[in-house]
């Protein structure tokens, strides 16, 4: 896979998800087999660039490249300025968000709402591409199949984006109207792939190695993007990579490895956020890791009462040490289509 001047390690991508794909999570997924990861979306509103929330989202310290930052907004000039701002802070690829279905985003005509206004959507694409071209920074686009079942215009917009200079398009196989409900469909993604010369990425309901194989076959896509299925199960990328290469399943990780990965993830998470925010925002990650394990739900409820990082880490270590006495490996798992890992779906940007 190639995006502009960047050769990617493989064709397994981490989807941008608000409140999830911060630097620690992206680094973890890359460590466990993802070839590419996109940041959670950064606003194009200049008055928010210096906010703590935005600065954390734009943190790429120590992250292996290429660094891809997703920007969201409704005005072409502001989006172009946001692209340059993020390039100056380390972005090597700029991704335009036209896929987020969240009401707080769509009500401002950003995210997937832009698919209702094709002229504005392409004005934004054109402005961002022109701003990035002098710096040799590729621009990519993430979209849905359309606004609703009767208004699927992904092919039209993808063609226009390619003509404007976009170098890769990702399509989530749902309309904005669907949100994350129902099942993703792949015919529209296949149609986009057939219409374009640039790489096309398939996104939506890739929950297992077999599903990854089937989606690639059904769409002809150049890559697949995994979002919710990686929450609490970041080794899905190496499991998919192994299956696609060999046709056989890689064993789930040892409980001892999960302990090491989770504890390292927690310390990295605390380093990005302060103690108060870090402990509270880590709870969802811990819950995702453990929710399908024996006693995981009871542990999560107890863990959510802890208010300092030392206690949180100690509790996780104790739980996993006790689990290790009962089993060597965690059980393999697969999510049903449209299922989230206990997360507020409308917060996600994928």
Tab-separated table of C-alpha atoms in Angstrom:
chain	number	residue	atom	x	y	z
A	1	UNK	CA	0.000	0.000	0.000
A	2	UNK	CA	1.209	3.468	-0.885
A	3	UNK	CA	-0.221	6.861	0.121
A	4	UNK	CA	1.678	9.560	-1.700
A	5	UNK	CA	5.357	9.070	-0.809
A	6	UNK	CA	4.597	6.737	2.088
A	7	UNK	CA	4.836	2.969	1.779
A	8	UNK	CA	2.670	1.285	4.414
A	9	UNK	CA	3.607	-1.879	6.258
A	10	UNK	CA	0.390	-3.671	5.260
A	11	UNK	CA	-3.242	-3.065	4.303
A	12	UNK	CA	-4.782	-3.282	7.784
A	13	UNK	CA	-5.792	0.140	9.094
A	14	UNK	CA	-7.047	1.527	12.418
A	15	UNK	CA	-10.195	3.616	12.001
A	16	UNK	CA	-10.310	7.102	13.522
A	17	UNK	CA	-12.642	7.029	16.536
A	18	UNK	CA	-13.344	10.025	18.748
A	19	UNK	CA	-12.393	9.366	22.338
A	20	UNK	CA	-10.553	6.178	21.381
A	21	UNK	CA	-7.762	6.540	18.826
A	22	UNK	CA	-5.466	8.780	20.809
A	23	UNK	CA	-1.700	8.367	20.486
A	24	UNK	CA	-1.361	5.501	23.034
A	25	UNK	CA	-4.073	3.471	21.315
A	26	UNK	CA	-2.681	4.116	17.821
A	27	UNK	CA	0.812	3.115	18.911
A	28	UNK	CA	-0.503	-0.061	20.512
A	29	UNK	CA	-2.414	-1.088	17.382
A	30	UNK	CA	0.632	-0.432	15.191
A	31	UNK	CA	2.744	-2.514	17.560
A	32	UNK	CA	0.236	-5.350	17.208
A	33	UNK	CA	0.098	-5.448	13.429
A	34	UNK	CA	-1.775	-2.429	12.063
A	35	UNK	CA	-0.021	-0.886	9.095
A	36	UNK	CA	-1.642	2.526	9.410
A	37	UNK	CA	-3.674	4.525	11.921
A	38	UNK	CA	-5.563	7.812	11.655
A	39	UNK	CA	-5.983	10.197	14.582
A	40	UNK	CA	-9.338	11.000	16.087
A	41	UNK	CA	-10.768	14.028	14.341
A	42	UNK	CA	-9.379	17.487	15.064
A	43	UNK	CA	-11.641	20.487	14.659
A	44	UNK	CA	-10.987	23.131	12.018
A	45	UNK	CA	-12.162	25.830	14.436
A	46	UNK	CA	-9.148	27.999	15.146
A	47	UNK	CA	-10.516	29.170	18.494
A	48	UNK	CA	-10.291	25.577	19.797
A	49	UNK	CA	-6.790	24.723	18.596
A	50	UNK	CA	-5.173	25.747	21.866
A	51	UNK	CA	-7.638	23.789	23.994
A	52	UNK	CA	-6.267	20.924	26.053
A	53	UNK	CA	-8.567	18.458	24.293
A	54	UNK	CA	-7.309	19.437	20.844
A	55	UNK	CA	-3.660	19.478	21.928
A	56	UNK	CA	-4.007	15.922	23.235
A	57	UNK	CA	-5.634	14.801	20.004
A	58	UNK	CA	-2.761	16.366	18.068
A	59	UNK	CA	-0.095	14.663	20.179
A	60	UNK	CA	2.159	12.388	18.109
A	61	UNK	CA	5.156	12.131	20.452
A	62	UNK	CA	7.153	9.023	19.609
A	63	UNK	CA	4.542	7.703	17.200
A	64	UNK	CA	5.954	5.845	14.185
A	65	UNK	CA	5.009	7.410	10.855
A	66	UNK	CA	3.310	8.130	8.714
A	67	UNK	CA	1.382	10.467	10.997
A	68	UNK	CA	-2.186	10.827	9.694
A	69	UNK	CA	-4.490	13.479	11.159
A	70	UNK	CA	-8.201	13.693	10.441
A	71	UNK	CA	-9.745	17.161	10.281
A	72	UNK	CA	-13.428	18.087	10.412
A	73	UNK	CA	-15.259	21.274	9.527
A	74	UNK	CA	-17.667	23.055	7.234
A	75	UNK	CA	-15.741	25.875	5.599
A	76	UNK	CA	-13.165	25.367	2.872
A	77	UNK	CA	-10.794	28.107	3.990
A	78	UNK	CA	-10.900	26.977	7.624
A	79	UNK	CA	-10.274	23.375	6.641
A	80	UNK	CA	-7.294	24.394	4.505
A	81	UNK	CA	-5.888	26.410	7.401
A	82	UNK	CA	-6.457	23.490	9.770
A	83	UNK	CA	-4.548	21.210	7.414
A	84	UNK	CA	-1.539	23.527	7.418
A	85	UNK	CA	-1.742	23.948	11.200
A	86	UNK	CA	-1.584	20.185	11.706
A	87	UNK	CA	1.191	19.730	9.153
A	88	UNK	CA	3.245	22.255	11.108
A	89	UNK	CA	2.706	20.043	14.163
A	90	UNK	CA	3.817	16.798	12.568
A	91	UNK	CA	1.002	15.574	10.328
A	92	UNK	CA	2.332	13.794	7.237
A	93	UNK	CA	-1.077	12.856	5.800
A	94	UNK	CA	-4.318	14.831	6.130
A	95	UNK	CA	-7.627	12.961	6.190
A	96	UNK	CA	-10.923	14.781	5.607
A	97	UNK	CA	-13.855	13.627	7.729
A	98	UNK	CA	-17.070	13.102	5.793
A	99	UNK	CA	-18.058	10.006	7.709
A	100	UNK	CA	-18.872	10.984	11.284
A	101	UNK	CA	-22.605	10.482	11.971
A	102	UNK	CA	-22.663	12.109	15.410
A	103	UNK	CA	-25.497	14.613	15.826
A	104	UNK	CA	-23.227	17.190	17.452
A	105	UNK	CA	-21.078	17.071	14.298
A	106	UNK	CA	-23.796	16.724	11.658
A	107	UNK	CA	-25.944	19.452	13.193
A	108	UNK	CA	-23.137	21.846	12.267
A	109	UNK	CA	-23.038	20.378	8.735
A	110	UNK	CA	-19.691	18.706	9.256
A	111	UNK	CA	-18.821	15.010	9.026
A	112	UNK	CA	-21.233	12.933	6.976
A	113	UNK	CA	-23.624	15.898	6.710
A	114	UNK	CA	-21.291	17.276	4.042
A	115	UNK	CA	-22.424	14.465	1.745
A	116	UNK	CA	-25.744	16.309	1.409
A	117	UNK	CA	-23.987	19.306	-0.134
A	118	UNK	CA	-21.778	17.939	-2.875
A	119	UNK	CA	-20.607	21.355	-4.027
A	120	UNK	CA	-19.427	22.349	-0.555
A	121	UNK	CA	-17.868	18.937	-0.008
A	122	UNK	CA	-15.733	19.251	-3.127
A	123	UNK	CA	-14.871	22.883	-2.367
A	124	UNK	CA	-13.459	21.669	0.942
A	125	UNK	CA	-11.552	18.826	-0.700
A	126	UNK	CA	-10.109	21.137	-3.332
A	127	UNK	CA	-9.022	23.733	-0.761
A	128	UNK	CA	-7.354	21.168	1.487
A	129	UNK	CA	-5.533	19.497	-1.407
A	130	UNK	CA	-4.231	22.862	-2.637
A	131	UNK	CA	-3.033	23.769	0.851
A	132	UNK	CA	-1.221	20.459	1.276
A	133	UNK	CA	0.307	20.132	-2.207
A	134	UNK	CA	3.179	22.631	-1.729
A	135	UNK	CA	4.278	20.619	1.320
A	136	UNK	CA	4.008	17.291	-0.496
A	137	UNK	CA	1.423	16.092	2.020
A	138	UNK	CA	-1.152	13.629	0.634
A	139	UNK	CA	-4.847	14.155	1.334
A	140	UNK	CA	-7.250	11.285	1.937
A	141	UNK	CA	-11.018	11.202	2.433
A	142	UNK	CA	-13.256	9.134	4.685
A	143	UNK	CA	-16.955	9.002	3.874
A	144	UNK	CA	-20.106	6.949	4.202
A	145	UNK	CA	-22.168	5.449	1.412
A	146	UNK	CA	-24.454	8.497	1.548
A	147	UNK	CA	-26.801	10.434	3.770
A	148	UNK	CA	-29.642	7.923	3.703
A	149	UNK	CA	-30.791	4.831	1.823
A	150	UNK	CA	-32.307	6.878	-1.012
A	151	UNK	CA	-29.318	9.226	-1.290
A	152	UNK	CA	-26.211	7.126	-1.759
A	153	UNK	CA	-23.753	9.370	-3.558
A	154	UNK	CA	-20.422	7.903	-2.472
A	155	UNK	CA	-19.407	7.075	-6.057
A	156	UNK	CA	-20.118	10.600	-7.306
A	157	UNK	CA	-18.229	12.240	-4.447
A	158	UNK	CA	-15.347	9.784	-4.642
A	159	UNK	CA	-14.849	10.483	-8.344
A	160	UNK	CA	-14.889	14.229	-7.722
A	161	UNK	CA	-12.452	13.856	-4.835
A	162	UNK	CA	-10.068	11.845	-6.973
A	163	UNK	CA	-10.246	14.502	-9.698
A	164	UNK	CA	-9.442	17.147	-7.070
A	165	UNK	CA	-6.302	15.293	-6.008
A	166	UNK	CA	-7.317	13.075	-3.109
A	167	UNK	CA	-4.957	10.089	-2.982
A	168	UNK	CA	-7.053	7.528	-1.065
A	169	UNK	CA	-10.735	7.115	-0.199
A	170	UNK	CA	-12.174	5.132	2.707
A	171	UNK	CA	-15.850	4.170	2.654
A	172	UNK	CA	-17.806	3.014	5.693
A	173	UNK	CA	-20.531	0.734	4.367
A	174	UNK	CA	-23.392	2.533	6.099
A	175	UNK	CA	-25.372	5.707	5.490
A	176	UNK	CA	-25.400	8.502	8.025
A	177	UNK	CA	-29.028	7.603	8.723
A	178	UNK	CA	-27.933	4.142	9.887
A	179	UNK	CA	-25.389	5.434	12.369
A	180	UNK	CA	-23.864	2.161	13.546
A	181	UNK	CA	-27.077	0.149	13.416
A	182	UNK	CA	-27.851	-2.716	11.109
A	183	UNK	CA	-25.230	-4.364	8.957
A	184	UNK	CA	-22.688	-2.662	6.744
A	185	UNK	CA	-23.119	-3.256	3.011
A	186	UNK	CA	-20.226	-3.631	0.638
A	187	UNK	CA	-21.768	-3.206	-2.825
A	188	UNK	CA	-21.331	0.553	-2.642
A	189	UNK	CA	-17.696	0.167	-1.608
A	190	UNK	CA	-17.167	-2.184	-4.551
A	191	UNK	CA	-18.733	0.400	-6.866
A	192	UNK	CA	-16.412	3.108	-5.533
A	193	UNK	CA	-13.418	0.823	-6.039
A	194	UNK	CA	-14.480	0.092	-9.620
A	195	UNK	CA	-14.853	3.813	-10.341
A	196	UNK	CA	-11.471	4.989	-9.030
A	197	UNK	CA	-7.804	4.567	-9.857
A	198	UNK	CA	-6.578	5.578	-6.386
A	199	UNK	CA	-6.616	3.147	-3.428
A	200	UNK	CA	-9.974	2.447	-1.789
A	201	UNK	CA	-10.345	1.231	1.796
A	202	UNK	CA	-13.320	-0.789	3.049
A	203	UNK	CA	-14.647	-0.027	6.542
A	204	UNK	CA	-17.534	-1.417	8.567
A	205	UNK	CA	-18.210	-4.611	10.562
A	206	UNK	CA	-14.785	-6.188	10.059
A	207	UNK	CA	-14.867	-8.214	13.264
A	208	UNK	CA	-12.829	-11.326	12.504
A	209	UNK	CA	-10.116	-12.677	10.197
A	210	UNK	CA	-12.750	-14.415	8.064
A	211	UNK	CA	-14.771	-11.227	7.747
A	212	UNK	CA	-11.654	-9.337	6.675
A	213	UNK	CA	-11.035	-11.912	3.943
A	214	UNK	CA	-14.638	-11.797	2.792
A	215	UNK	CA	-14.820	-7.992	2.711
A	216	UNK	CA	-11.633	-7.735	0.684
A	217	UNK	CA	-13.016	-10.300	-1.756
A	218	UNK	CA	-16.455	-8.672	-1.993
A	219	UNK	CA	-15.206	-5.131	-2.533
A	220	UNK	CA	-11.875	-5.553	-4.290
A	221	UNK	CA	-10.639	-2.897	-1.858
A	222	UNK	CA	-6.961	-2.215	-1.444
A	223	UNK	CA	-7.172	-2.265	2.352
A	224	UNK	CA	-9.564	-2.729	5.236
A	225	UNK	CA	-10.123	-0.417	8.180
A	226	UNK	CA	-11.016	-1.833	11.593
A	227	UNK	CA	-12.543	0.302	14.310
A	228	UNK	CA	-14.799	-0.977	17.080
A	229	UNK	CA	-13.527	-4.559	16.902
A	230	UNK	CA	-10.080	-3.327	17.990
A	231	UNK	CA	-11.411	-1.810	21.208
A	232	UNK	CA	-10.050	-4.020	23.968
A	233	UNK	CA	-8.813	-6.471	21.337
A	234	UNK	CA	-5.970	-4.614	19.563
A	235	UNK	CA	-4.231	-7.853	18.579
A	236	UNK	CA	-6.995	-8.371	16.011
A	237	UNK	CA	-4.598	-6.845	13.485
A	238	UNK	CA	-1.973	-9.557	13.859
A	239	UNK	CA	-4.691	-12.215	13.903
A	240	UNK	CA	-6.117	-10.890	10.618
A	241	UNK	CA	-2.660	-10.546	9.062
A	242	UNK	CA	-1.769	-14.125	9.989
A	243	UNK	CA	-5.037	-15.499	8.634
A	244	UNK	CA	-4.791	-13.614	5.342
A	245	UNK	CA	-1.216	-14.828	4.876
A	246	UNK	CA	-1.659	-18.465	5.901
A	247	UNK	CA	-5.375	-19.326	5.999
A	248	UNK	CA	-4.918	-20.515	9.574
A	249	UNK	CA	-5.802	-18.907	12.891
A	250	UNK	CA	-3.235	-17.405	15.201
A	251	UNK	CA	-3.734	-18.433	18.803
A	252	UNK	CA	-5.222	-15.737	21.072
A	253	UNK	CA	-2.680	-14.000	23.285
A	254	UNK	CA	-1.488	-15.415	26.567
A	255	UNK	CA	-3.088	-13.906	29.642
A	256	UNK	CA	0.399	-12.852	30.719
A	257	UNK	CA	0.862	-10.962	27.434
A	258	UNK	CA	-2.495	-9.232	27.826
A	259	UNK	CA	-1.451	-8.125	31.301
A	260	UNK	CA	1.800	-6.674	29.950
A	261	UNK	CA	0.078	-4.926	27.027
A	262	UNK	CA	-2.733	-3.509	29.135
A	263	UNK	CA	-0.472	-2.203	31.870
A	264	UNK	CA	1.847	-0.592	29.308
A	265	UNK	CA	-1.196	0.926	27.607
A	266	UNK	CA	-2.401	2.335	30.925
A	267	UNK	CA	0.926	3.982	31.758
A	268	UNK	CA	1.109	5.485	28.270
A	269	UNK	CA	-2.478	6.662	28.667
A	270	UNK	CA	-1.729	8.323	32.017
A	271	UNK	CA	1.291	10.054	30.463
A	272	UNK	CA	-0.939	11.757	27.883
A	273	UNK	CA	-3.705	12.746	30.298
A	274	UNK	CA	-3.352	14.008	33.840
A	275	UNK	CA	-4.092	11.754	36.798
A	276	UNK	CA	-7.720	12.792	37.186
A	277	UNK	CA	-8.692	12.544	33.506
A	278	UNK	CA	-6.362	9.623	32.801
A	279	UNK	CA	-7.853	7.337	35.438
A	280	UNK	CA	-11.410	8.058	34.352
A	281	UNK	CA	-10.825	7.825	30.618
A	282	UNK	CA	-8.845	4.596	31.079
A	283	UNK	CA	-11.889	2.872	32.546
A	284	UNK	CA	-13.511	2.330	29.160
A	285	UNK	CA	-10.334	0.740	27.762
A	286	UNK	CA	-10.028	-1.593	30.756
A	287	UNK	CA	-13.691	-2.490	30.409
A	288	UNK	CA	-13.228	-3.351	26.729
A	289	UNK	CA	-10.199	-5.539	27.434
A	290	UNK	CA	-11.919	-7.524	30.153
A	291	UNK	CA	-15.629	-7.487	29.330
A	292	UNK	CA	-15.710	-10.972	27.776
A	293	UNK	CA	-13.388	-12.585	30.328
A	294	UNK	CA	-14.565	-14.597	33.357
A	295	UNK	CA	-15.646	-12.192	36.072
A	296	UNK	CA	-14.756	-9.252	33.844
A	297	UNK	CA	-18.024	-7.379	34.310
A	298	UNK	CA	-17.947	-7.685	38.100
A	299	UNK	CA	-14.341	-6.527	38.101
A	300	UNK	CA	-15.201	-3.548	35.869
A	301	UNK	CA	-17.847	-2.360	38.280
A	302	UNK	CA	-15.394	-2.524	41.187
A	303	UNK	CA	-12.605	-0.952	39.156
A	304	UNK	CA	-14.797	2.010	38.203
A	305	UNK	CA	-14.829	3.044	41.857
A	306	UNK	CA	-11.036	3.453	41.995
A	307	UNK	CA	-9.819	7.022	41.639
A	308	UNK	CA	-6.033	6.871	41.354
A	309	UNK	CA	-3.743	5.294	38.766
A	310	UNK	CA	-1.737	3.172	41.198
A	311	UNK	CA	-4.876	1.467	42.503
A	312	UNK	CA	-6.209	1.024	38.997
A	313	UNK	CA	-3.039	-0.682	37.743
A	314	UNK	CA	-2.765	-2.847	40.867
A	315	UNK	CA	-6.352	-4.017	40.469
A	316	UNK	CA	-5.819	-4.906	36.810
A	317	UNK	CA	-2.646	-6.820	37.608
A	318	UNK	CA	-4.320	-8.753	40.425
A	319	UNK	CA	-7.322	-9.661	38.271
A	320	UNK	CA	-5.152	-10.904	35.392
A	321	UNK	CA	-2.759	-12.779	37.703
A	322	UNK	CA	-5.737	-14.627	39.169
A	323	UNK	CA	-7.097	-15.296	35.679
A	324	UNK	CA	-3.715	-16.652	34.613
A	325	UNK	CA	-4.015	-19.340	37.277
A	326	UNK	CA	-7.191	-20.566	35.552
A	327	UNK	CA	-6.246	-20.281	31.866
A	328	UNK	CA	-3.133	-19.724	29.765
A	329	UNK	CA	-4.784	-17.795	26.915
A	330	UNK	CA	-7.742	-15.496	26.666
A	331	UNK	CA	-10.642	-16.815	24.569
A	332	UNK	CA	-10.965	-15.699	20.960
A	333	UNK	CA	-13.954	-13.497	20.327
A	334	UNK	CA	-15.984	-11.973	17.538
A	335	UNK	CA	-18.413	-9.072	17.623
A	336	UNK	CA	-21.781	-9.196	15.941
A	337	UNK	CA	-22.420	-6.623	13.214
A	338	UNK	CA	-23.162	-3.198	14.627
A	339	UNK	CA	-22.209	-4.150	18.186
A	340	UNK	CA	-20.116	-1.720	20.198
A	341	UNK	CA	-17.875	-2.481	23.138
A	342	UNK	CA	-19.990	-0.743	25.718
A	343	UNK	CA	-19.280	2.607	24.045
A	344	UNK	CA	-21.497	5.542	23.223
A	345	UNK	CA	-21.775	4.958	19.489
A	346	UNK	CA	-22.488	8.561	18.626
A	347	UNK	CA	-19.108	9.562	20.047
A	348	UNK	CA	-17.258	7.542	17.443
A	349	UNK	CA	-15.878	9.234	14.354
A	350	UNK	CA	-15.629	6.185	12.127
